[in-house]
Short mmCIF file of C-alpha atoms in Angstrom, two decimals:
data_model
loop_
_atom_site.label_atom_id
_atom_site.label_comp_id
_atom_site.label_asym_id
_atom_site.label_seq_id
_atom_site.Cartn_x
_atom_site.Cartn_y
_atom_site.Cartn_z
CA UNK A 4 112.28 59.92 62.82
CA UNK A 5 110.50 63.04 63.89
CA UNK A 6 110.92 64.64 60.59
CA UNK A 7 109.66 61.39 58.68
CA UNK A 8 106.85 61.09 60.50
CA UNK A 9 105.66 64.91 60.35
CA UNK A 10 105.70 64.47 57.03
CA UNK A 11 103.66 61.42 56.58
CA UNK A 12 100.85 63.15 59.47
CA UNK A 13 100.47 65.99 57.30
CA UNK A 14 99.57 63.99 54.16
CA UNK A 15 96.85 62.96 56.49
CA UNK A 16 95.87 66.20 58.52
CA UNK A 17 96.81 68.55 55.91
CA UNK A 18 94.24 71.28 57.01
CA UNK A 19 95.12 70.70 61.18
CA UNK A 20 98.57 70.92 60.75
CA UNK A 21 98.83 71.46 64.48
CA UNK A 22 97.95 67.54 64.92
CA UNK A 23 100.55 66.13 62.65
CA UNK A 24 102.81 68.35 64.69
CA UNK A 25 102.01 66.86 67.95
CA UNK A 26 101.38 62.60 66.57
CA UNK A 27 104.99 63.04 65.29
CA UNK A 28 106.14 63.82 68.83
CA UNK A 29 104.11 60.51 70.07
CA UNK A 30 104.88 58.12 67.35
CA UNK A 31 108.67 58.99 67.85
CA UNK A 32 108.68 58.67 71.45
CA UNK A 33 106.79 55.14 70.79
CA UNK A 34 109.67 53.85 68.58
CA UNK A 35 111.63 52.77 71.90
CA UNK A 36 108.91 50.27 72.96
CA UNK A 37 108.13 48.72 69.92
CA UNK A 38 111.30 47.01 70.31
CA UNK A 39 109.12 44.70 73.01
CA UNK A 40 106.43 44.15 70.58
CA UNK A 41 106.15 40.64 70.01
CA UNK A 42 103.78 40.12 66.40
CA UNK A 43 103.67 36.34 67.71
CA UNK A 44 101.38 37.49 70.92
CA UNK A 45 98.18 39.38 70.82
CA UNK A 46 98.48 42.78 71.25
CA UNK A 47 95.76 45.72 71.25
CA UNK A 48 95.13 49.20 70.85
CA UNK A 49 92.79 51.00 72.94
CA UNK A 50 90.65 53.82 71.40
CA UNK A 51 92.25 53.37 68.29
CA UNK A 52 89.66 55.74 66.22
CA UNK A 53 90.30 55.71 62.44
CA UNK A 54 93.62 53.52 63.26
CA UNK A 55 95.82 56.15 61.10
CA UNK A 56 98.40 56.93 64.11
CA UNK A 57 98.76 53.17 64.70
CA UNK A 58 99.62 52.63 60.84
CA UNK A 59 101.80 55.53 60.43
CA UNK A 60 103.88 54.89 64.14
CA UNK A 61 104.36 51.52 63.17
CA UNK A 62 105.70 51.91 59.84
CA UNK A 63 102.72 52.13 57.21
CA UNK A 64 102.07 54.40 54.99
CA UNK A 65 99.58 55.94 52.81
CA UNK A 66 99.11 57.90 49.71
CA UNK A 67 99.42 61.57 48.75
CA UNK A 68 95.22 61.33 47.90
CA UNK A 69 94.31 60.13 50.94
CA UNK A 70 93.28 62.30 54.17
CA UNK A 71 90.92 62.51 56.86
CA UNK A 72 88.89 65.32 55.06
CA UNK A 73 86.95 63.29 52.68
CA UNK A 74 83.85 62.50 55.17
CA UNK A 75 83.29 64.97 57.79
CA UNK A 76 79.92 66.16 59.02
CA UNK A 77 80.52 69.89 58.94
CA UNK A 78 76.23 70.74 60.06
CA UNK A 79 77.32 72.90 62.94
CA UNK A 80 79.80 76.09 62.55
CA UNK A 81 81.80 75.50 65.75
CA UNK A 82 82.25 72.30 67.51
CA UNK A 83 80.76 71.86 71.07
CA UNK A 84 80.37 69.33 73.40
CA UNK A 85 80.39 65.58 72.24
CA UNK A 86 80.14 66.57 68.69
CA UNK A 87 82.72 64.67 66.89
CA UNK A 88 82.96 66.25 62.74
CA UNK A 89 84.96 62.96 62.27
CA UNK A 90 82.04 60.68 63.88
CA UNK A 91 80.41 59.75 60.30
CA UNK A 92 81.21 56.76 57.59
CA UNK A 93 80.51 57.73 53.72
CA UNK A 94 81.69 56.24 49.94
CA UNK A 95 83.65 59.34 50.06
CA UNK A 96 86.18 58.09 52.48
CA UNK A 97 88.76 56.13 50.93
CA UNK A 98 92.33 54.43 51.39
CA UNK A 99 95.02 54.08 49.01
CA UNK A 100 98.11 52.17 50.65
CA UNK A 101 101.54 52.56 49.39
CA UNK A 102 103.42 50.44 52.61
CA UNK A 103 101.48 48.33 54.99
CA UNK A 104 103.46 47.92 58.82
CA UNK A 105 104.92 44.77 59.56
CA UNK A 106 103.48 45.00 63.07
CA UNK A 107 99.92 44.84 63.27
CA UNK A 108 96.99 44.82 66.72
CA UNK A 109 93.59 43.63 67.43
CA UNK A 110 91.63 47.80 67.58
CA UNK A 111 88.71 48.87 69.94
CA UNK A 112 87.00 52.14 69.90
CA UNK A 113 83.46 53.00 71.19
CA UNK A 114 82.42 55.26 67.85
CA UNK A 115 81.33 53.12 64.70
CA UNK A 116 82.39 55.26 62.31
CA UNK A 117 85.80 55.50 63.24
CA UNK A 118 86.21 51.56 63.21
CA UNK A 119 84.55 51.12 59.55
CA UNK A 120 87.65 53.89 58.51
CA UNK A 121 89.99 51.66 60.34
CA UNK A 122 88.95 48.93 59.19
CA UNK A 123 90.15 50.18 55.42
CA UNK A 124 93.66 50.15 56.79
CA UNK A 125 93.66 46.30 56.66
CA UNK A 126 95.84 46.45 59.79
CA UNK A 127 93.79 44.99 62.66
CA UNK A 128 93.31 41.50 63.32
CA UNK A 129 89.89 42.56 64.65
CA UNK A 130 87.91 45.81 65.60
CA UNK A 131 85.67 46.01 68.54
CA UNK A 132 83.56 48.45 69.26
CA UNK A 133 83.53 48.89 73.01
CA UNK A 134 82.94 51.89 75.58
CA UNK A 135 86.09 51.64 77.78
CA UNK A 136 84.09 52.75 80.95
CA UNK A 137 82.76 49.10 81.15
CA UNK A 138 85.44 45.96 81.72
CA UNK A 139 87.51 45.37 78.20
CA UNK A 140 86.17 42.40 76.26
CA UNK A 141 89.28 40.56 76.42
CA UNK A 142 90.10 37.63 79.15
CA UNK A 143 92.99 38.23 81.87
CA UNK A 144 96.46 38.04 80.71
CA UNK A 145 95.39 37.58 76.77
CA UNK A 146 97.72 40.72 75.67
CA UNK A 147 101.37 41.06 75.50
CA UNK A 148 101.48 44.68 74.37
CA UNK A 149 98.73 47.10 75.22
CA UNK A 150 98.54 50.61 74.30
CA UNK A 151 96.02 53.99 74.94
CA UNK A 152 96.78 57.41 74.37
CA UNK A 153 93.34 58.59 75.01
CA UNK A 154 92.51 57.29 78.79
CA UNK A 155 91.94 61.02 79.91
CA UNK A 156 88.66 60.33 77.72
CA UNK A 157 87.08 57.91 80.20
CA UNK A 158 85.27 58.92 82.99
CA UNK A 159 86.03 55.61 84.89
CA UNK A 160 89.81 56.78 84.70
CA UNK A 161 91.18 54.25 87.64
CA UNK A 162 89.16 51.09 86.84
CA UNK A 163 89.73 51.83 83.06
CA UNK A 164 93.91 51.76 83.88
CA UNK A 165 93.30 48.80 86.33
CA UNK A 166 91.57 47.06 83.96
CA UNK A 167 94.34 47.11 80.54
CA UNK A 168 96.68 45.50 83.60
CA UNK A 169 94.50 42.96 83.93
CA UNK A 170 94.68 41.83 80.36
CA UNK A 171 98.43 42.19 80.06
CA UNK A 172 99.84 38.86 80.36
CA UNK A 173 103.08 38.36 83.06
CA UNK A 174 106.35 40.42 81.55
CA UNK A 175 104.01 42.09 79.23
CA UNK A 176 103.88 45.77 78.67
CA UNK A 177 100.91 48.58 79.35
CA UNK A 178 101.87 51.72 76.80
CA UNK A 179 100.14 54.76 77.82
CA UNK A 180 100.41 58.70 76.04
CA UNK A 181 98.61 60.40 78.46
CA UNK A 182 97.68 64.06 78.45
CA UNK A 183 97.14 65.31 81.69
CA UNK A 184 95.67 68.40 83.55
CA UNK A 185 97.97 70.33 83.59
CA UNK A 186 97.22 71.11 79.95
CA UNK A 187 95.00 73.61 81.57
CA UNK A 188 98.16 75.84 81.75
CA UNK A 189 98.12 76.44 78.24
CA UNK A 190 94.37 76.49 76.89
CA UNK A 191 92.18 79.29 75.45
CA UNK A 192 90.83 79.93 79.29
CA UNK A 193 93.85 82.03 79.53
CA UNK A 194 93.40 84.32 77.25
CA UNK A 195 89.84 85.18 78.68
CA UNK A 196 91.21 88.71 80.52
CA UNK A 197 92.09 90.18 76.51
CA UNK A 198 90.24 88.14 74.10
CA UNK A 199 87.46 87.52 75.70
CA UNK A 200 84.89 84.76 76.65
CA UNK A 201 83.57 84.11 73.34
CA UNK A 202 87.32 83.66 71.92
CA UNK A 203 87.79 81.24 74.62
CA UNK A 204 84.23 79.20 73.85
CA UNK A 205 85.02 79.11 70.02
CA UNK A 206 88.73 77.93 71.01
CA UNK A 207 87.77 75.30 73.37
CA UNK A 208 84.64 74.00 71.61
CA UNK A 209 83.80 71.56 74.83
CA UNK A 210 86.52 69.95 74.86
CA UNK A 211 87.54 70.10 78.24
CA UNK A 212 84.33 68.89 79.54
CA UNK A 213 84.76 65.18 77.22
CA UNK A 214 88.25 65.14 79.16
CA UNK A 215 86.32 63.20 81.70
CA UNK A 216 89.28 61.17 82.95
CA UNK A 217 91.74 64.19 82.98
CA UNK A 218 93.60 63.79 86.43
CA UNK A 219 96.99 65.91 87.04
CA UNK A 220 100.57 63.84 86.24
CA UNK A 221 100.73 63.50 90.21
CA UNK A 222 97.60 61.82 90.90
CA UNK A 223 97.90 59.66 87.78
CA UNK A 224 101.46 58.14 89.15
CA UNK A 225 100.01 57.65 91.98
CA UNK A 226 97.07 55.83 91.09
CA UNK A 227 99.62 53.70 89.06
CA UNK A 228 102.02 53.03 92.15
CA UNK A 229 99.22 51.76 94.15
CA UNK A 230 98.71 48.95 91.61
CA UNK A 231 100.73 46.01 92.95
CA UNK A 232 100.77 43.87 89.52
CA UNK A 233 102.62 46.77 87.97
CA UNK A 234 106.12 48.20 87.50
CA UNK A 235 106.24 51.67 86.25
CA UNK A 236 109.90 50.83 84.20
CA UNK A 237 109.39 54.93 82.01
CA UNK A 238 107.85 58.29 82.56
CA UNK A 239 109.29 60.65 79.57
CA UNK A 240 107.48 64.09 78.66
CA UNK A 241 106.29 63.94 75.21
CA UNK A 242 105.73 67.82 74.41
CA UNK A 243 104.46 70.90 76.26
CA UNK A 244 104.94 74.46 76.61
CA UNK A 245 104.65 76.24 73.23
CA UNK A 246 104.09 73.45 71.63
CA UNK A 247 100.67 73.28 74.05
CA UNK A 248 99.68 76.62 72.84
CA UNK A 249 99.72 75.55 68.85
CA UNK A 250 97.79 72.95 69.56
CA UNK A 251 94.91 74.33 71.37
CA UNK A 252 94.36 76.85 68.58
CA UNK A 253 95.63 75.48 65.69
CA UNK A 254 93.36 76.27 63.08
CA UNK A 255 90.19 74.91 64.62
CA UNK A 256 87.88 78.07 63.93
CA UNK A 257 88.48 77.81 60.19
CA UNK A 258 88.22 74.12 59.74
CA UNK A 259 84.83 74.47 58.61
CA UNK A 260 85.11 76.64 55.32
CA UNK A 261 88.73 74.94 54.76
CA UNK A 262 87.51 71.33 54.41
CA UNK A 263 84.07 72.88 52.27
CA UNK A 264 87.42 74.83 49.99
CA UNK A 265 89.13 71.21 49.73
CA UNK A 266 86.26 69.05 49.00
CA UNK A 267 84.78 71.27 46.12
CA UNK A 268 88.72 70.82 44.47
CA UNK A 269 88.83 68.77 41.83
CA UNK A 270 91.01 65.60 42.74
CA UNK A 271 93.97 67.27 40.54
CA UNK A 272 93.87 70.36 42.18
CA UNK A 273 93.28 68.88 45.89
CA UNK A 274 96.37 66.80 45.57
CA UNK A 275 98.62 69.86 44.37
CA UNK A 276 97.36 72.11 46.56
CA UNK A 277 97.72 69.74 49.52
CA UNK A 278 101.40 68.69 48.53
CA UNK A 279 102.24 72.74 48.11
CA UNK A 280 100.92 73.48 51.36
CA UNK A 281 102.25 70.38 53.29
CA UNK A 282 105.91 71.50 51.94
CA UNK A 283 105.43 74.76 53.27
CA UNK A 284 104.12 73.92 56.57
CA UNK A 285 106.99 71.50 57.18
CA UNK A 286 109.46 73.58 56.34
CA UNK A 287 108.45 76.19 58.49
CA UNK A 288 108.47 73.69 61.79
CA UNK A 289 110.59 71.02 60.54
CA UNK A 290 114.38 72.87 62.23
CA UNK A 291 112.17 73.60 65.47
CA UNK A 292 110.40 70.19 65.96
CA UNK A 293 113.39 68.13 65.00
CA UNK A 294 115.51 70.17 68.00
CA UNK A 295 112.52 70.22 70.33
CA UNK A 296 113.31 68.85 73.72
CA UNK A 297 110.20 68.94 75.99
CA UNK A 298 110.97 70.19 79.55
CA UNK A 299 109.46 67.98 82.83
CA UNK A 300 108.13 71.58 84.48
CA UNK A 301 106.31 72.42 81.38
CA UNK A 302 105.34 69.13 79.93
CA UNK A 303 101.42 68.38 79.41
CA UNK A 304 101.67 64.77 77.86
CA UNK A 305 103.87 61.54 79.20
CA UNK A 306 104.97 58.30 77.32
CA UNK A 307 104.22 56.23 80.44
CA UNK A 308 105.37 52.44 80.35
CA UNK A 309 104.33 49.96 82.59
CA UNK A 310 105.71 46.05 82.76
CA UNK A 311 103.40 43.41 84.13
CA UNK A 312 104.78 41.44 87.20
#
């Protein structure tokens, strides 16, 4: 499944190749849960931005003309801070749908933007937009299946996990992809003694500091064993190591005049292009990411599940 779905993420993230890299690795390790998915219950995902991970991990898929490129605000030259390029809603965005998933969620997210481009997919029951540092709008027990992979985001980190347990329902399931500190192993701080501070600034971009909820792998199991409703039933390292390293660079400093290159294409040329370069890109990972096994010592991201008492 790993090579399926690193082919449908690039479609999507053509120009951050580095991202379809990494959501392959998560919506493969998510295909053993959704076996407990019941599409008779209510079920919700937490954060779900534009909803494109949900759609692709559970089977959906979209067409060759359609990426996340289309409306970006590109007014500053290097990200920083809580700027979000993604963060803005325009006629330029669009959705063409070749397969819709048989599995569908109710969607909360706290940015606007992001839930008017989810709400294209057609594949929520309902979008709420909700900062997850303040109690979920959804009544105790109301979920069967819950799911986050951004909970390092909040800066309430403990309540915020106590509180999608108290809106599973009895037997139900808490799904978490959780990146965790230990990330800091592998960031652009490291290469501070030879490249240099500003290489490290452009590299990072502020991202560490929206990590507000970033705890290390140890204190997050422990603030899950100390919550009696739960049983932790899987902890399984998603990807790490070198893998880390792509990610944090990637090709963030040239995203900028890339997306201004794609967007000035016509649509003929943008779609050939993007096909030619996908292909290549895929494969020059595709051997490496299909054999990839991530190791526990070097891991910086868990599928964690958790079963409701």
């Amino acid at each position: 499944m790993r090579g399926y779905f690193f082919k449908e993420f690039l479609k999507f993230f053509w120009l951050r190749p580095e991202n379809a890299l990494l959501l392959a690795l998560r919506a493969d390790a998510l295909q053993k849960v959704f076996k407990y998915f019941d599409q008779n219950k209510k079920s919700v995902d937490i954060s779900c931005g534009d909803g494109v991970f949900s759609f692709i991990a559970m089977g959906g898929v979209l067409s060759e003309s359609v990426d996340m490129f289309r409306s970006v605000n590109l007014s500053r030259t290097f990200r920083e801070g809580n700027y979000d390029a993604f963060d803005v809603f325009n006629e330029e965005y669009f959705i063409k749908i070749n397969k819709t998933p048989s599995k569908n969620y109710y969607g909360t997210d706290w940015k606007e933007n992001l839930l008017k481009k989810a709400e294209k997919l057609g594949f929520y029951n309902e979008l709420i937009q909700h900062d997850n540092n303040y109690k979920l709008p959804f009544n105790d027990q109301e979920m069967q299946f819950v799911y986050s992979n951004s909970a390092y985001w909040v800066d309430k980190f403990e309540e915020h996990l106590k509180d999608m347990v108290r809106i599973a329902e009895p037997n139900g399931l808490i799904v978490l992809e959780m990146k965790h500190k230990e990330i800091i192993n592998y960031t652009s701080s490291n290469y501070i003694p030879f490249m240099g501070n500003r290489f490290h600034k452009i590299i990072n971009a502020g991202r560490l500091d929206t990590w507000k909820g970033l705890r290390t792998k140890e204190e997050i199991l422990n603030i899950l064993k100390s919550i009696d409703e739960i049983e932790i039933e899987l902890v399984e390292p998603i990807y790490g190591d070198i893998l880390a390293k792509i990610w944090d660079i990637g090709l963030r400093p040239l995203f900028n005049p890339l997306v201004k290159m794609a967007n000035n294409l016509t649509e003929e040329q943008r779609i050939d292009i993007k096909l030619e370069r996908c292909n290549i890109i895929y494969e020059l990972f595709i051997e490496f990411l299909e054999d990839y096994t991530p190791e526990e010592s070097t891991a910086i991201e868990h599928l964690i599940v958790l079963r409701k008492k």
